[in-house]
Structure formats: structure tokens, C-alpha cells
CSV table of C-alpha atoms and ligand atoms in Angstrom, one decimal:
chain,number,residue,atom,x,y,z
A,11,MET,CA,-14.5,-42.5,-25.0
A,12,PRO,CA,-17.1,-41.6,-22.3
A,13,VAL,CA,-15.6,-40.3,-19.0
A,14,LYS,CA,-15.8,-43.0,-16.3
A,15,THR,CA,-18.0,-41.8,-13.6
A,16,PHE,CA,-16.8,-44.2,-10.9
A,17,ASP,CA,-13.8,-46.3,-10.0
A,18,VAL,CA,-14.4,-49.3,-7.8
A,19,ARG,CA,-12.7,-52.7,-7.6
A,20,ASP,CA,-15.5,-55.1,-8.5
A,21,GLU,CA,-19.1,-54.3,-9.3
A,22,SER,CA,-20.2,-57.8,-8.7
A,23,LEU,CA,-19.7,-57.3,-5.0
A,24,ALA,CA,-22.7,-54.9,-4.9
A,25,ILE,CA,-25.3,-57.3,-3.5
A,26,GLN,CA,-23.1,-58.2,-0.5
A,27,GLY,CA,-22.4,-54.5,0.0
A,28,ARG,CA,-26.1,-53.6,0.1
A,29,SER,CA,-26.8,-56.3,2.6
A,30,ARG,CA,-24.0,-55.1,4.9
A,31,ILE,CA,-25.1,-51.4,4.5
A,32,GLU,CA,-28.6,-52.4,5.6
A,33,TRP,CA,-27.2,-54.3,8.5
A,34,ALA,CA,-25.3,-51.2,9.7
A,35,GLU,CA,-28.4,-49.1,9.2
A,36,GLN,CA,-30.3,-51.0,11.9
A,37,GLU,CA,-27.7,-49.6,14.4
A,38,MET,CA,-28.0,-46.0,13.2
A,39,PRO,CA,-31.4,-44.8,14.5
A,40,VAL,CA,-30.4,-41.2,14.9
A,41,LEU,CA,-29.2,-40.9,11.3
A,42,ARG,CA,-32.4,-42.7,10.2
A,43,GLN,CA,-34.6,-40.1,11.8
A,44,ILE,CA,-32.6,-37.3,10.2
A,45,ARG,CA,-32.9,-39.2,6.9
A,46,GLU,CA,-36.6,-39.4,7.2
A,47,ARG,CA,-36.9,-35.6,8.0
A,48,PHE,CA,-34.5,-34.8,5.1
A,49,ALA,CA,-36.7,-36.8,2.7
A,50,GLN,CA,-39.6,-34.6,3.7
A,51,GLU,CA,-37.9,-31.2,3.9
A,52,ARG,CA,-35.1,-31.6,1.3
A,53,PRO,CA,-32.8,-29.1,3.0
A,54,LEU,CA,-29.8,-30.0,0.7
A,55,LYS,CA,-31.7,-29.6,-2.5
A,56,GLY,CA,-29.4,-28.3,-5.3
A,57,GLN,CA,-26.2,-28.8,-3.3
A,58,LYS,CA,-23.2,-30.7,-4.7
A,59,ILE,CA,-21.3,-32.4,-1.9
A,60,ALA,CA,-17.9,-33.9,-2.4
A,61,ALA,CA,-17.2,-36.4,0.3
A,62,CYS,CA,-13.7,-37.8,1.2
A,63,LEU,CA,-14.5,-40.3,3.9
A,64,HIS,CA,-13.6,-43.9,4.8
A,65,VAL,CA,-15.9,-45.9,2.4
A,66,THR,CA,-17.6,-48.1,4.9
A,67,THR,CA,-21.2,-49.4,5.5
A,68,GLU,CA,-21.7,-46.5,8.0
A,69,THR,CA,-20.5,-43.9,5.4
A,70,ALA,CA,-22.9,-45.4,2.9
A,71,ASN,CA,-25.7,-44.6,5.3
A,72,LEU,CA,-24.6,-41.1,5.6
A,73,MET,CA,-24.4,-40.8,1.8
A,74,ARG,CA,-28.0,-42.1,1.6
A,75,THR,CA,-29.1,-39.4,4.1
A,76,LEU,CA,-27.5,-36.6,2.1
A,77,VAL,CA,-29.1,-37.9,-1.1
A,78,GLU,CA,-32.5,-38.0,0.6
A,79,GLY,CA,-31.9,-34.4,1.7
A,80,GLY,CA,-31.7,-33.5,-2.0
A,81,ALA,CA,-27.9,-33.3,-2.5
A,82,ASP,CA,-25.8,-34.6,-5.4
A,83,VAL,CA,-23.1,-36.6,-3.7
A,84,MET,CA,-19.7,-37.9,-5.0
A,85,LEU,CA,-17.5,-40.0,-2.8
A,86,CYS,CA,-13.8,-40.9,-2.6
A,87,ALA,CA,-11.7,-42.7,0.0
A,88,SER,CA,-10.0,-40.8,2.8
A,89,ASN,CA,-7.4,-43.5,3.2
A,90,PRO,CA,-5.9,-45.9,0.6
A,91,LEU,CA,-6.5,-48.9,2.9
A,92,SER,CA,-9.9,-48.3,4.5
A,93,THR,CA,-12.3,-48.8,1.6
A,94,GLN,CA,-14.8,-51.7,1.8
A,95,ASP,CA,-14.9,-52.7,-1.9
A,96,ASP,CA,-18.4,-54.2,-1.6
A,97,VAL,CA,-19.8,-51.0,-0.2
A,98,ALA,CA,-18.2,-48.9,-3.0
A,99,ALA,CA,-19.8,-51.3,-5.5
A,100,SER,CA,-23.2,-51.1,-3.9
A,101,LEU,CA,-23.3,-47.3,-3.8
A,102,VAL,CA,-22.5,-47.3,-7.5
A,103,ALA,CA,-25.0,-50.1,-8.5
A,104,HIS,CA,-27.9,-49.3,-6.1
A,105,TRP,CA,-27.7,-45.6,-5.5
A,106,GLU,CA,-26.0,-44.6,-8.8
A,107,MET,CA,-23.4,-42.7,-6.8
A,108,PRO,CA,-20.1,-41.6,-8.4
A,109,VAL,CA,-17.7,-43.4,-6.0
A,110,TYR,CA,-13.9,-43.5,-6.5
A,111,ALA,CA,-12.3,-45.8,-4.0
A,112,ILE,CA,-10.4,-49.1,-4.1
A,113,LYS,CA,-9.0,-50.8,-1.1
A,114,GLY,CA,-5.2,-50.9,-1.5
A,115,GLU,CA,-5.0,-48.1,-4.1
A,116,ASP,CA,-1.6,-46.5,-4.4
A,117,ASN,CA,-0.9,-42.9,-3.6
A,118,LYS,CA,-1.2,-41.7,-7.2
A,119,THR,CA,-4.7,-43.4,-7.6
A,120,TYR,CA,-5.7,-42.0,-4.2
A,121,TYR,CA,-5.1,-38.4,-5.3
A,122,SER,CA,-6.5,-39.1,-8.8
A,123,HIS,CA,-9.7,-40.2,-7.0
A,124,ILE,CA,-9.7,-37.0,-4.9
A,125,ASN,CA,-9.4,-35.0,-8.1
A,126,SER,CA,-12.2,-37.0,-9.7
A,127,VAL,CA,-14.7,-35.9,-7.1
A,128,LEU,CA,-13.5,-32.4,-7.3
A,129,ASP,CA,-14.0,-32.4,-11.1
A,130,ALA,CA,-17.7,-32.2,-10.3
A,131,ASN,CA,-17.3,-28.6,-9.0
A,132,PRO,CA,-18.8,-29.2,-5.5
A,133,ASN,CA,-20.1,-26.4,-3.4
A,134,ILE,CA,-19.7,-28.3,-0.1
A,135,THR,CA,-16.8,-30.5,1.0
A,136,MET,CA,-17.0,-33.2,3.6
A,137,ASP,CA,-13.6,-34.4,4.7
A,138,ASP,CA,-12.0,-36.9,7.1
A,139,GLY,CA,-8.4,-35.7,7.4
A,140,ALA,CA,-8.8,-32.5,5.3
A,141,ASP,CA,-7.4,-33.9,2.0
A,142,LEU,CA,-10.1,-32.3,-0.1
A,143,VAL,CA,-9.7,-28.9,1.5
A,144,SER,CA,-5.9,-29.1,1.3
A,145,THR,CA,-6.0,-30.2,-2.4
A,146,ILE,CA,-8.4,-27.4,-3.3
A,147,HIS,CA,-6.2,-24.8,-1.6
A,148,LYS,CA,-3.0,-26.1,-3.0
A,149,GLU,CA,-3.9,-27.3,-6.5
A,150,ARG,CA,-7.5,-26.5,-7.5
A,151,THR,CA,-8.0,-22.9,-6.4
A,152,ASP,CA,-10.3,-22.4,-9.4
A,153,LEU,CA,-12.9,-24.4,-7.5
A,154,LEU,CA,-13.0,-21.9,-4.6
A,155,LYS,CA,-15.5,-19.7,-6.3
A,156,HIS,CA,-18.1,-22.5,-6.1
A,157,ILE,CA,-17.6,-23.5,-2.5
A,158,VAL,CA,-19.7,-22.2,0.3
A,159,GLY,CA,-18.2,-24.3,3.1
A,160,GLY,CA,-17.1,-27.7,4.4
A,161,THR,CA,-17.2,-30.1,7.3
A,162,GLU,CA,-14.4,-32.1,8.9
A,163,GLU,CA,-14.7,-35.4,10.7
A,164,THR,CA,-11.4,-36.0,12.6
A,165,THR,CA,-9.0,-34.6,15.1
A,166,THR,CA,-6.1,-34.6,12.6
A,167,GLY,CA,-8.1,-32.8,10.0
A,168,VAL,CA,-9.3,-30.1,12.5
A,169,ILE,CA,-5.7,-29.5,13.5
A,170,ARG,CA,-4.7,-29.0,9.9
A,171,LEU,CA,-7.6,-26.7,9.3
A,172,ARG,CA,-6.9,-24.6,12.4
A,173,ALA,CA,-3.3,-24.2,11.2
A,174,MET,CA,-4.6,-23.0,7.8
A,175,ALA,CA,-7.0,-20.6,9.5
A,176,ASN,CA,-4.3,-19.2,11.7
A,177,ASP,CA,-2.1,-18.6,8.7
A,178,GLY,CA,-5.0,-16.8,6.9
A,179,ALA,CA,-4.8,-19.5,4.3
A,180,LEU,CA,-8.3,-21.0,4.7
A,181,LYS,CA,-10.7,-19.6,2.1
A,182,PHE,CA,-14.0,-21.0,3.2
A,183,PRO,CA,-15.7,-21.8,6.5
A,184,VAL,CA,-15.5,-25.4,7.8
A,185,ILE,CA,-17.4,-27.0,10.6
A,186,ALA,CA,-15.3,-29.2,12.9
A,187,VAL,CA,-17.6,-32.1,13.5
A,188,ASN,CA,-14.9,-33.7,15.6
A,189,ASP,CA,-15.4,-30.9,18.2
A,190,ALA,CA,-19.0,-32.0,18.9
A,191,GLN,CA,-19.2,-33.9,22.2
A,192,THR,CA,-21.5,-36.5,20.7
A,193,LYS,CA,-18.6,-37.1,18.3
A,194,HIS,CA,-15.3,-37.2,20.1
A,195,PHE,CA,-16.5,-38.5,23.5
A,196,PHE,CA,-18.0,-41.6,21.9
A,197,ASP,CA,-16.5,-42.2,18.4
A,198,ASN,CA,-12.9,-41.4,19.4
A,199,ARG,CA,-13.0,-43.2,22.7
A,200,TYR,CA,-15.4,-46.1,22.5
A,201,GLY,CA,-15.3,-46.4,18.7
A,202,THR,CA,-11.5,-46.3,18.2
A,203,GLY,CA,-11.0,-48.2,21.5
A,204,GLN,CA,-13.0,-51.2,20.4
A,205,SER,CA,-12.1,-51.1,16.7
A,206,THR,CA,-8.4,-50.8,17.2
A,207,ILE,CA,-8.3,-53.9,19.4
A,208,ASP,CA,-10.6,-55.5,16.7
A,209,GLY,CA,-8.0,-54.6,14.0
A,210,ILE,CA,-5.0,-55.9,16.0
A,211,LEU,CA,-6.8,-59.2,16.7
A,212,ARG,CA,-8.1,-59.7,13.2
A,213,ALA,CA,-4.6,-59.0,11.8
A,214,THR,CA,-2.7,-61.3,14.3
A,215,ASN,CA,-5.1,-63.5,16.2
A,216,ILE,CA,-2.9,-63.0,19.4
A,217,LEU,CA,-4.0,-63.3,23.0
A,218,LEU,CA,-4.1,-59.9,24.7
A,219,ALA,CA,-4.2,-61.2,28.2
A,220,GLY,CA,-0.8,-61.0,29.9
A,221,LYS,CA,0.8,-58.9,27.1
A,222,THR,CA,2.3,-55.5,27.6
A,223,VAL,CA,0.5,-52.9,25.4
A,224,VAL,CA,2.2,-49.6,24.9
A,225,VAL,CA,-0.2,-46.8,23.9
A,226,ALA,CA,1.4,-43.6,22.6
A,227,GLY,CA,-0.6,-40.6,23.6
A,228,TYR,CA,-3.5,-40.2,26.1
A,229,GLY,CA,-6.1,-38.2,24.1
A,230,TRP,CA,-9.6,-39.5,23.6
A,231,VAL,CA,-8.6,-42.2,21.1
A,232,SER,CA,-5.7,-43.5,23.3
A,233,ARG,CA,-7.9,-43.6,26.4
A,234,GLY,CA,-10.3,-45.8,24.6
A,235,ILE,CA,-7.6,-48.2,23.4
A,236,ALA,CA,-5.9,-48.3,26.8
A,237,SER,CA,-9.1,-49.1,28.7
A,238,ARG,CA,-10.1,-51.8,26.2
A,239,ALA,CA,-6.7,-53.4,26.3
A,240,ARG,CA,-6.7,-53.4,30.1
A,241,GLY,CA,-10.2,-54.9,30.0
A,242,MET,CA,-8.8,-57.8,28.1
A,243,GLY,CA,-6.0,-58.5,30.6
A,244,SER,CA,-3.1,-56.6,29.2
A,245,ARG,CA,-0.6,-54.6,31.2
A,246,VAL,CA,-0.9,-51.1,29.7
A,247,VAL,CA,1.8,-48.5,29.5
A,248,ILE,CA,1.1,-44.9,28.3
A,249,THR,CA,3.6,-42.5,26.8
A,250,GLU,CA,2.8,-38.8,26.7
A,251,ILE,CA,4.4,-35.4,26.2
A,252,ASP,CA,1.6,-33.4,27.9
A,253,PRO,CA,2.1,-33.3,31.7
A,254,LEU,CA,-1.6,-33.1,32.5
A,255,ARG,CA,-2.5,-36.0,30.3
A,256,ALA,CA,0.4,-38.0,31.7
A,257,LEU,CA,-0.8,-37.3,35.2
A,258,GLU,CA,-4.3,-38.4,34.3
A,259,ALA,CA,-3.0,-41.6,32.8
A,260,ALA,CA,-1.0,-42.3,36.0
A,261,MET,CA,-4.1,-41.6,38.2
A,262,ASP,CA,-6.2,-43.8,35.9
A,263,GLY,CA,-3.9,-46.5,37.0
A,264,TYR,CA,-1.6,-46.9,34.0
A,265,GLU,CA,2.2,-47.1,34.0
A,266,VAL,CA,3.6,-43.9,32.4
A,267,LEU,CA,7.0,-44.1,30.8
A,268,PRO,CA,9.2,-42.4,28.2
A,269,MET,CA,8.9,-44.2,24.9
A,270,LEU,CA,12.6,-45.3,25.0
A,271,ASP,CA,11.9,-47.2,28.2
A,272,ALA,CA,8.5,-48.5,27.0
A,273,ALA,CA,10.1,-49.7,23.8
A,274,LYS,CA,12.2,-52.3,25.7
A,275,ILE,CA,9.2,-53.9,27.4
A,276,GLY,CA,6.3,-53.7,24.9
A,277,ASP,CA,4.8,-56.6,23.2
A,278,ILE,CA,2.3,-54.5,21.2
A,279,PHE,CA,2.6,-50.8,20.3
A,280,VAL,CA,-0.3,-48.6,19.3
A,281,THR,CA,0.4,-45.0,18.2
A,282,ALA,CA,-2.5,-42.5,18.4
A,283,THR,CA,-0.9,-39.1,18.8
A,284,GLY,CA,-1.5,-37.4,15.4
A,285,ASP,CA,2.2,-36.6,15.3
A,286,THR,CA,5.2,-37.9,13.4
A,287,HIS,CA,7.9,-40.5,14.1
A,288,ILE,CA,6.6,-41.6,17.5
A,289,LEU,CA,8.3,-44.9,17.0
A,290,ASP,CA,11.7,-44.3,15.4
A,291,LYS,CA,15.1,-45.8,14.9
A,292,GLU,CA,16.2,-45.6,18.6
A,293,HIS,CA,13.0,-47.5,19.6
A,294,PHE,CA,13.3,-50.2,16.9
A,295,GLN,CA,16.9,-50.7,18.2
A,296,VAL,CA,15.7,-51.8,21.6
A,297,MET,CA,12.4,-53.6,20.9
A,298,LYS,CA,11.9,-57.2,21.8
A,299,ASP,CA,11.9,-59.9,19.1
A,300,GLY,CA,8.3,-60.4,17.8
A,301,ALA,CA,7.0,-56.9,18.9
A,302,LEU,CA,3.9,-55.8,17.0
A,303,LEU,CA,3.8,-52.2,15.8
A,304,SER,CA,0.4,-50.6,14.9
A,305,ASN,CA,-1.0,-47.2,14.4
A,306,SER,CA,-4.5,-45.8,15.0
A,307,GLY,CA,-3.8,-42.1,14.1
A,308,HIS,CA,-5.1,-40.7,10.9
A,309,PHE,CA,-1.9,-40.6,8.9
A,310,ASN,CA,0.8,-43.3,8.5
A,311,VAL,CA,3.6,-41.1,9.8
A,312,GLU,CA,3.6,-42.1,13.5
A,313,ILE,CA,5.8,-45.1,12.8
A,314,ASN,CA,9.0,-44.2,10.9
A,315,ILE,CA,8.5,-46.9,8.3
A,316,PRO,CA,11.3,-45.7,5.9
A,317,GLU,CA,13.7,-46.0,8.8
A,318,LEU,CA,12.5,-49.5,9.6
A,319,GLU,CA,12.9,-50.4,5.9
A,320,LYS,CA,16.5,-49.1,6.0
A,321,MET,CA,17.4,-51.0,9.2
A,322,ALA,CA,15.9,-54.4,8.1
A,323,SER,CA,17.9,-57.0,6.3
A,324,GLU,CA,14.8,-58.7,5.1
A,325,LYS,CA,11.0,-58.0,4.9
A,326,ARG,CA,8.3,-60.6,4.3
A,327,ARG,CA,4.5,-60.6,4.5
A,328,VAL,CA,3.6,-63.2,7.1
A,329,ARG,CA,-0.1,-62.7,7.3
A,330,GLU,CA,-2.5,-60.5,5.3
A,331,PHE,CA,-2.0,-57.4,7.4
A,332,VAL,CA,1.4,-58.2,8.9
A,333,ASP,CA,4.8,-57.3,7.4
A,334,GLN,CA,7.7,-58.8,9.3
A,335,TYR,CA,11.0,-56.8,9.3
A,336,ILE,CA,14.0,-58.9,10.2
A,337,LEU,CA,16.9,-56.9,11.7
A,338,PRO,CA,20.5,-57.9,11.2
A,339,ASP,CA,20.6,-59.2,14.8
A,340,GLY,CA,17.8,-61.6,14.0
A,341,ARG,CA,15.0,-59.7,15.9
A,342,ARG,CA,11.6,-59.7,14.1
A,343,LEU,CA,9.5,-56.5,14.2
A,344,ASN,CA,6.0,-56.9,12.9
A,345,LEU,CA,4.3,-53.9,11.2
A,346,LEU,CA,0.5,-54.2,11.1
A,347,GLY,CA,-1.6,-52.7,8.3
A,348,GLU,CA,1.4,-50.9,6.7
A,349,GLY,CA,1.2,-48.4,9.6
A,350,ARG,CA,-2.2,-47.1,8.4
A,351,LEU,CA,-5.1,-46.9,10.8
A,352,ILE,CA,-5.3,-50.5,11.9
A,353,ASN,CA,-9.0,-50.3,12.8
A,354,LEU,CA,-10.0,-49.6,9.2
A,355,ALA,CA,-7.2,-51.4,7.5
A,356,ALA,CA,-7.6,-54.8,9.2
A,357,ALA,CA,-11.1,-54.5,10.6
A,358,GLU,CA,-14.2,-52.5,9.7
A,359,GLY,CA,-13.7,-49.3,11.6
A,360,HIS,CA,-16.0,-48.1,14.3
A,361,PRO,CA,-19.2,-50.0,14.8
A,362,ALA,CA,-22.3,-48.4,13.3
A,363,SER,CA,-23.9,-47.5,16.7
A,364,VAL,CA,-21.2,-45.0,17.4
A,365,MET,CA,-20.9,-43.7,13.8
A,366,ASP,CA,-24.6,-43.0,14.1
A,367,MET,CA,-23.8,-40.0,16.3
A,368,SER,CA,-20.7,-38.9,14.3
A,369,PHE,CA,-22.6,-39.0,11.0
A,370,ALA,CA,-25.7,-37.4,12.5
A,371,ASN,CA,-23.4,-34.5,13.3
A,372,GLN,CA,-22.1,-34.6,9.7
A,373,ALA,CA,-25.6,-34.5,8.2
A,374,LEU,CA,-26.7,-31.7,10.5
A,375,ALA,CA,-23.5,-29.7,9.9
A,376,ALA,CA,-24.1,-29.9,6.2
A,377,GLU,CA,-27.6,-28.6,6.7
A,378,PHE,CA,-26.3,-25.8,9.0
A,379,MET,CA,-23.7,-24.8,6.4
A,380,VAL,CA,-26.4,-24.6,3.6
A,381,LYS,CA,-28.6,-22.4,5.8
A,382,ASN,CA,-25.9,-20.2,7.4
A,383,HIS,CA,-22.9,-19.9,5.1
A,384,ALA,CA,-23.7,-16.3,4.2
A,385,GLU,CA,-23.0,-15.3,7.8
A,386,LEU,CA,-19.9,-17.4,8.3
A,387,LYS,CA,-16.2,-16.3,7.8
A,388,PRO,CA,-13.4,-18.5,6.5
A,389,GLN,CA,-12.8,-20.0,9.9
A,390,VAL,CA,-13.2,-23.3,11.7
A,391,TYR,CA,-16.5,-23.5,13.5
A,392,SER,CA,-17.8,-25.8,16.2
A,393,VAL,CA,-21.1,-27.7,15.8
A,394,PRO,CA,-23.8,-25.6,17.5
A,395,LYS,CA,-24.5,-26.8,21.0
A,396,ALA,CA,-28.2,-27.2,20.3
A,397,VAL,CA,-27.3,-29.8,17.6
A,398,ASP,CA,-25.1,-31.7,20.0
A,399,ASP,CA,-27.8,-31.8,22.7
A,400,GLU,CA,-30.4,-32.9,20.2
A,401,ILE,CA,-28.2,-35.8,19.0
A,402,ALA,CA,-27.6,-36.9,22.6
A,403,ARG,CA,-31.4,-36.8,23.3
A,404,LEU,CA,-32.2,-38.8,20.1
A,405,LYS,CA,-29.6,-41.4,20.9
A,406,LEU,CA,-30.8,-41.8,24.5
A,407,ALA,CA,-34.4,-42.2,23.2
A,408,ALA,CA,-33.3,-44.8,20.7
A,409,MET,CA,-31.5,-46.7,23.4
A,410,GLY,CA,-34.7,-46.6,25.5
A,411,ILE,CA,-33.0,-44.6,28.3
A,412,GLN,CA,-34.9,-42.0,30.2
A,413,ILE,CA,-33.4,-39.2,32.3
A,414,ASP,CA,-34.6,-36.8,34.9
A,415,THR,CA,-35.4,-33.1,34.3
A,416,LEU,CA,-34.7,-30.2,36.8
A,417,THR,CA,-37.6,-29.3,39.0
A,418,ALA,CA,-38.5,-25.5,38.9
A,419,GLU,CA,-37.0,-25.3,42.4
A,420,GLN,CA,-33.7,-26.9,41.2
A,421,ALA,CA,-33.5,-24.7,38.1
A,422,LYS,CA,-34.0,-21.6,40.2
A,423,TYR,CA,-31.3,-22.8,42.7
A,424,LEU,CA,-28.8,-23.1,39.9
A,425,THR,CA,-29.3,-19.5,38.8
A,426,SER,CA,-29.3,-17.9,42.2
A,427,TRP,CA,-26.4,-17.0,44.5
A,428,GLU,CA,-28.0,-15.9,47.8
A,429,GLU,CA,-28.5,-19.3,49.4
A,430,GLY,CA,-25.4,-20.8,51.2
A,431,THR,CA,-24.6,-22.9,54.2
B,7,ADE,N1,-13.9,-43.8,11.0
B,7,ADE,C1,-13.7,-44.8,11.9
B,7,ADE,N2,-14.6,-45.8,11.8
B,7,ADE,C2,-15.4,-45.5,10.7
B,7,ADE,C3,-16.4,-46.1,10.0
B,7,ADE,N3,-16.9,-47.3,10.4
B,7,ADE,N4,-17.0,-45.5,8.9
B,7,ADE,C4,-16.5,-44.3,8.5
B,7,ADE,N5,-15.5,-43.6,9.1
B,7,ADE,C5,-14.9,-44.2,10.2
């Protein structure tokens, strides 16, 4: 029997997928310019790129860019619930891409899909959460000899990779795309801010005005969520473990509380810390009847779901993305999107306009890796500042925004120290 070179839910969704991919492309002018240059220069010619990303319309446009650059690309999902099945179908049908991704796949299928893209012996990895790098280092070390380097999209992945590098376990260089300012200032804050609210609303259709929203963490992602929830009329409470961030949250005008206190008053909870068991048994014990629990961090570990399962006397699916856990005292706690990133599980992830910059960084990081891997060590590298600046310039130009430049006198002033009062 021939080996199956893709695994998607339904190939007949391809036409709808292509139309949505083209829709997103209109909002991705920076990536489009890179794609046009790649088509001329073919900087990725001969490269095999294994990508493990959320399979969305925006990712499809990144994949097209890599292909125009000359690469062979294979794609699998970076989360079991984030795949847009029509996009996966279109990439297979219209771009002949080996795609392994099905929305709702179980954990076993998720890892078999990761292994399918690795079977192609890639020489570059492109991760969102570091599952490719981790699988290669734990189970597929035979592949290391082919690999020149990788790129990583997200905060959680970068944390995992830095831990590997610190332990001396990382065997090839990886560029932390998340570190680019044109990535985390915009994608993490405005992208996750808007798309998390979008996910909660699509899952529940609740009114945010007048509700108490508890946001766990005050990193870039949480800041975006908090500001959007406040903008829609919610009372927002922040929980933190970092004193500086907590202080910033307080001075940004939010109420700051320990989670045990916040648990008693929250209507909606959103975790975005990157850590485990932020919402746990002691919090479930004091939450209000009807509380909504959601997560926007990369992994589904922030809400202790096994504990919730143990505590509940009954569980029922009340809407497509809402599981209701009924506790013995009658309180109903509603878990959204199975505790997976709610913006991609129940909505469509970040809008294309912000992914434009994130994925411009990915494309340019891949190009940088191809050109410079011989000089790089097995460490985590930041995106070069020149790349970041160029992406910001291109995005401003695409938005029709002009800015000032320093006069010669101003430039000189900034580099001199003699002038004072
Ligand atoms: N991560 C968050 N939003 C995304 C999107 N729209 N596409 C790919 N990855 C994402």
C-alpha cells in the first residue's frame, strides 16, 4: 500500500479553505513583499522545512512564502484543537503540501502527525511550542545529523528551549522569533488580547460588560487580554507572582489579588502564565456557580482539569466549546475549549494583520538560518535587530504611516555628552 502523504479531515473543504487563505493574505502585506522577493531570489532552495504550527489561514500564507523561497515544506499541527480543517485541505489540494492535522485529533494522532513530518528528514524545524525539537531530542536523535537549525514562535517554546540550552541538551541552534519586538509587542499583546476575547465570546455568547474577569499573569499576553476586557466594560482583576509586574498592573489601574481571593469573585477566568495548575482544587472549591474557566497559554496545564474531573459529580457538554462540571454542592463550573488555547480552539487565532509581522519574522529567520548556520552554536538566538527594524518599517509603510527622521543636529546631540544645562 502506498504511504499516505497527508492526513486531513475532509479534502472537499479545500475550496472554502483557499478562499479564506486569500482573504487573510490581503491583510499580510509584509509577508507578501517577502514572498515576492523569495520568488526572485529563492533563498531557501534545497531546504526541507518541517513546520509544527497552528494550521490557520495565516500559517498557510507563511507556508506559501517558504515554498516560493524554494523550500520543501511539511506541516503538522502544534495543538490538537487549533487546526482549521478547510485550510489543511486546501494546502494539500492546491499547494500539494504534505499536511498532517485534524481539528480534535487525540494525543496519539497528534504525535503520530509530528512523526510523519519528521519522517521527511528535515534540515530546518519551525516550531510553535517546541514539540518538534523536543521529539527530535527525545526520540528521533537519528535526525540530528540532517538538521542545521530551527525557529521557535512562542514564549512557552522559547522557555523550553532555553532550559534545554542551559542543560547542554540542545543540539542545534534555534532562533527565538518570539523575542523579536515586532512579534511579542504586537502578536502577544494585541493578537492574543483580541482573539482571546473573540474565543470566549464565540464559545459562550456572554456579555462582558459588568462581569468580573480574572486574568492570571501580567505578561504581554495577559496585558492584551486585560485591556480588551476592560475596554468592553468588565471589572478586571490581575493575579501575579512577580512583584514588578503586579505593581505595573496596579498602576495600570487593575485590582491585584491572590488567586484564592480572586477565585471567589470572578465570573470569567483566563490563565496566561505558561505555568501549571494556576487554577486548582482550592480555587474550584470557592468559585461562584456558573464561573467560566478558560486558558490562553500554550499548553492545557494551567487549569487542573484532572482535579476538576475528580471533584465533579457530573459533566456535560452544554455548547460546542463548553463542558459543564457539576460539583456535589450543585455549583456549575464551565470549562471552555477543554482548557486549550481558547483563541484558537473556539475562534480563529490572531487576526492576519498581526500574524503578518510574526510570520515575516519566521520567514526571515529561516532565511537567516540557511545563510548563517555554519557560524551558529547550539544555542537560542534572537532575531537580528536589523530584521526587526525592517519589519517595523515595512508594516508602517503598508499602513500608510510616515514618521520623522533625526536631523543631523539631533543625531549629533544624541552621541555627544558635552552639552548640558
Ligand atoms: N497563533 C495565534 N494565532 C495564530 C494564527 N492565526 N495563526 C497561526 N498561529 C497563531
